[in-house]
Short mmCIF file of C-alpha atoms in Angstrom, two decimals:
data_model
loop_
_atom_site.label_atom_id
_atom_site.label_comp_id
_atom_site.label_asym_id
_atom_site.label_seq_id
_atom_site.Cartn_x
_atom_site.Cartn_y
_atom_site.Cartn_z
CA UNK A 1 -12.62 -10.83 -10.01
CA UNK A 2 -11.68 -12.65 -6.80
CA UNK A 3 -10.70 -16.28 -6.34
CA UNK A 4 -14.22 -17.55 -5.62
CA UNK A 5 -15.72 -15.64 -8.58
CA UNK A 6 -12.94 -16.94 -10.81
CA UNK A 7 -13.84 -20.51 -9.84
CA UNK A 8 -17.60 -19.96 -10.19
CA UNK A 9 -17.21 -18.46 -13.66
CA UNK A 10 -15.03 -21.33 -14.88
CA UNK A 11 -12.04 -19.07 -15.59
CA UNK A 12 -9.64 -21.47 -13.89
CA UNK A 13 -8.81 -25.18 -14.10
CA UNK A 14 -9.47 -26.25 -10.50
CA UNK A 15 -7.96 -29.72 -10.90
CA UNK A 16 -4.84 -28.81 -12.91
CA UNK A 17 -1.53 -30.25 -11.73
CA UNK A 18 1.41 -27.85 -12.14
CA UNK A 19 4.33 -29.07 -14.22
CA UNK A 20 7.75 -27.94 -13.01
CA UNK A 21 10.54 -27.60 -15.57
CA UNK A 22 14.28 -27.22 -14.99
CA UNK A 23 14.94 -24.78 -17.84
CA UNK A 24 18.58 -23.79 -17.30
CA UNK A 25 21.17 -23.68 -14.50
CA UNK A 26 19.54 -20.64 -12.86
CA UNK A 27 16.04 -20.79 -14.37
CA UNK A 28 13.00 -22.82 -13.39
CA UNK A 29 9.56 -22.69 -14.98
CA UNK A 30 6.20 -23.75 -13.65
CA UNK A 31 3.30 -24.40 -16.00
CA UNK A 32 0.22 -23.95 -13.83
CA UNK A 33 -2.02 -25.54 -16.47
CA UNK A 34 -4.64 -22.80 -16.28
CA UNK A 35 -4.93 -23.00 -12.49
CA UNK A 36 -4.15 -20.51 -9.76
CA UNK A 37 -0.46 -19.69 -9.42
CA UNK A 38 -0.22 -20.57 -5.73
CA UNK A 39 0.18 -24.34 -6.08
CA UNK A 40 2.63 -23.95 -8.98
CA UNK A 41 4.78 -21.63 -6.86
CA UNK A 42 4.67 -23.98 -3.89
CA UNK A 43 5.71 -26.94 -6.03
CA UNK A 44 8.50 -25.00 -7.80
CA UNK A 45 9.90 -23.34 -4.67
CA UNK A 46 12.32 -26.17 -3.71
CA UNK A 47 13.90 -26.09 -7.18
CA UNK A 48 14.10 -22.28 -7.10
CA UNK A 49 15.82 -22.34 -3.69
CA UNK A 50 18.25 -25.03 -4.83
CA UNK A 51 19.17 -23.06 -7.95
CA UNK A 52 19.60 -19.80 -6.02
CA UNK A 53 21.89 -21.43 -3.47
CA UNK A 54 23.94 -23.19 -6.15
CA UNK A 55 24.25 -20.28 -8.61
CA UNK A 56 23.92 -17.24 -6.36
CA UNK A 57 20.88 -16.13 -8.38
CA UNK A 58 17.83 -17.83 -9.85
CA UNK A 59 14.55 -17.02 -11.55
CA UNK A 60 11.20 -18.76 -11.66
CA UNK A 61 8.66 -18.05 -14.38
CA UNK A 62 5.10 -19.21 -13.81
CA UNK A 63 2.95 -19.33 -16.92
CA UNK A 64 -0.60 -20.37 -17.80
CA UNK A 65 -1.84 -19.23 -14.41
CA UNK A 66 -4.55 -16.94 -13.11
CA UNK A 67 -4.98 -14.69 -10.07
CA UNK A 68 -1.49 -14.38 -8.64
CA UNK A 69 -2.72 -12.89 -5.32
CA UNK A 70 -0.61 -10.81 -2.97
CA UNK A 71 3.07 -11.20 -3.77
CA UNK A 72 4.47 -10.83 -0.24
CA UNK A 73 3.56 -14.47 0.39
CA UNK A 74 5.96 -15.48 -2.39
CA UNK A 75 8.78 -13.34 -0.99
CA UNK A 76 8.50 -14.54 2.63
CA UNK A 77 9.86 -18.08 2.05
CA UNK A 78 12.80 -16.65 0.13
CA UNK A 79 13.75 -14.27 2.94
CA UNK A 80 13.26 -17.07 5.48
CA UNK A 81 15.81 -19.06 3.46
CA UNK A 82 18.27 -16.16 3.75
CA UNK A 83 17.76 -14.95 0.18
CA UNK A 84 16.76 -11.70 -1.49
CA UNK A 85 13.55 -12.02 -3.47
CA UNK A 86 11.80 -10.10 -6.24
CA UNK A 87 8.38 -10.96 -7.66
CA UNK A 88 6.23 -9.20 -10.22
CA UNK A 89 3.18 -9.93 -12.29
CA UNK A 90 1.26 -8.11 -15.02
CA UNK A 91 -2.42 -7.35 -14.71
CA UNK A 92 -5.34 -6.15 -16.82
CA UNK A 93 -5.36 -2.60 -18.19
CA UNK A 94 -6.98 -0.78 -15.28
CA UNK A 95 -4.61 2.19 -14.83
CA UNK A 96 -4.49 5.45 -16.77
CA UNK A 97 -1.02 6.92 -17.33
CA UNK A 98 -0.25 10.23 -15.62
CA UNK A 99 -2.30 12.84 -17.46
CA UNK A 100 -4.30 10.15 -19.28
CA UNK A 101 -8.05 9.66 -19.33
CA UNK A 102 -8.44 5.92 -19.96
CA UNK A 103 -6.82 2.73 -18.70
CA UNK A 104 -3.73 1.60 -20.61
CA UNK A 105 -1.58 -0.17 -18.01
CA UNK A 106 -2.05 -2.82 -15.38
CA UNK A 107 -1.54 -2.31 -11.67
CA UNK A 108 1.59 -4.43 -12.29
CA UNK A 109 2.27 -5.44 -8.69
CA UNK A 110 5.84 -5.84 -7.54
CA UNK A 111 7.26 -7.18 -4.29
CA UNK A 112 10.77 -7.48 -2.97
CA UNK A 113 12.42 -8.38 0.27
CA UNK A 114 15.58 -9.44 2.03
CA UNK A 115 16.50 -11.01 5.35
CA UNK A 116 17.86 -8.90 8.20
CA UNK A 117 19.97 -10.10 11.07
CA UNK A 118 18.04 -10.31 14.36
CA UNK A 119 15.01 -8.58 12.80
CA UNK A 120 12.05 -9.64 10.70
CA UNK A 121 12.76 -9.53 6.96
CA UNK A 122 12.18 -6.29 5.08
CA UNK A 123 9.38 -6.91 2.56
CA UNK A 124 7.58 -4.48 0.26
CA UNK A 125 4.50 -5.53 -1.74
CA UNK A 126 2.87 -2.83 -3.82
CA UNK A 127 0.89 -2.05 -6.91
CA UNK A 128 2.17 0.65 -9.25
CA UNK A 129 -1.28 2.23 -9.05
CA UNK A 130 -2.23 4.68 -6.28
CA UNK A 131 -3.97 1.78 -4.51
CA UNK A 132 -4.52 -1.90 -5.16
CA UNK A 133 -7.66 -2.69 -7.14
CA UNK A 134 -8.87 -4.86 -4.27
CA UNK A 135 -8.74 -1.83 -1.98
CA UNK A 136 -10.99 0.10 -4.35
CA UNK A 137 -13.38 -2.87 -4.48
CA UNK A 138 -13.49 -2.91 -0.65
CA UNK A 139 -14.37 0.79 -0.64
CA UNK A 140 -17.14 0.12 -3.16
CA UNK A 141 -18.62 -2.71 -1.06
CA UNK A 142 -18.58 -0.62 2.11
CA UNK A 143 -19.86 2.54 0.39
CA UNK A 144 -16.80 4.53 1.49
CA UNK A 145 -15.43 7.37 -0.59
CA UNK A 146 -11.94 6.93 -1.99
CA UNK A 147 -9.14 9.33 -1.17
CA UNK A 148 -8.58 11.92 -3.89
CA UNK A 149 -6.03 10.92 -6.49
CA UNK A 150 -6.91 7.23 -6.66
CA UNK A 151 -8.94 7.28 -9.84
CA UNK A 152 -10.96 8.88 -12.59
CA UNK A 153 -14.41 8.19 -14.00
CA UNK A 154 -15.16 6.95 -17.53
CA UNK A 155 -14.98 10.56 -18.79
CA UNK A 156 -11.47 11.00 -17.37
CA UNK A 157 -12.61 13.25 -14.51
CA UNK A 158 -11.24 12.83 -10.96
CA UNK A 159 -13.65 11.07 -8.62
CA UNK A 160 -13.77 9.59 -5.12
CA UNK A 161 -16.62 7.22 -6.05
CA UNK A 162 -15.21 3.68 -6.09
CA UNK A 163 -17.82 2.38 -8.56
CA UNK A 164 -16.96 5.21 -10.96
CA UNK A 165 -13.24 4.42 -10.69
CA UNK A 166 -13.89 0.72 -11.37
CA UNK A 167 -15.76 1.77 -14.53
CA UNK A 168 -13.16 4.42 -15.38
CA UNK A 169 -9.50 4.05 -14.49
CA UNK A 170 -7.20 3.89 -11.53
CA UNK A 171 -4.29 6.34 -11.31
CA UNK A 172 -0.60 5.64 -10.86
CA UNK A 173 1.14 6.27 -7.57
CA UNK A 174 3.30 9.39 -7.68
CA UNK A 175 2.06 10.57 -11.08
CA UNK A 176 4.81 10.22 -13.68
CA UNK A 177 7.01 8.20 -11.30
CA UNK A 178 4.29 5.58 -11.00
CA UNK A 179 3.94 5.58 -14.76
CA UNK A 180 7.63 4.77 -15.07
CA UNK A 181 7.35 1.91 -12.60
CA UNK A 182 4.04 0.57 -13.91
CA UNK A 183 4.46 1.13 -17.63
CA UNK A 184 6.08 -2.27 -18.05
CA UNK A 185 2.79 -4.12 -18.58
#
């Protein structure tokens, strides 16, 4: 479900005001109040940066939020501040484990990045599935076949039909390696 659908279906508190909490010397927490995570992150970012500079490391936990969106946007301000960043988020059970026939894990996106001297920062943003769910949805909307290895149908059989994958399960990237990376959800 995308941002607009989430709003239309009342799955988010559109007028929630994030509450930022200074939890510990290197830990901040943002309570998004049932809203999208983006505003909570934006409001907590100054505290996170301050803690990272003061302690050499810091963490921010955002809870009671929906639809985290692409994670690279959360890493960019950290790298611009000269810091290394790591972001991750769980997701719904949409991914079958390697050799499995039904979804058990989320796509569990992860992003990381670091600044580089005289070059743009190095940033990676990826799902632990063979492709992001949004990419499969785009294929479905356009009627394009998926590449082989992206998903299985509801009977656990390989398919390149995006609608069948959305009703079945996505597959991990790299088989068992993707399972190891994505099995944290």
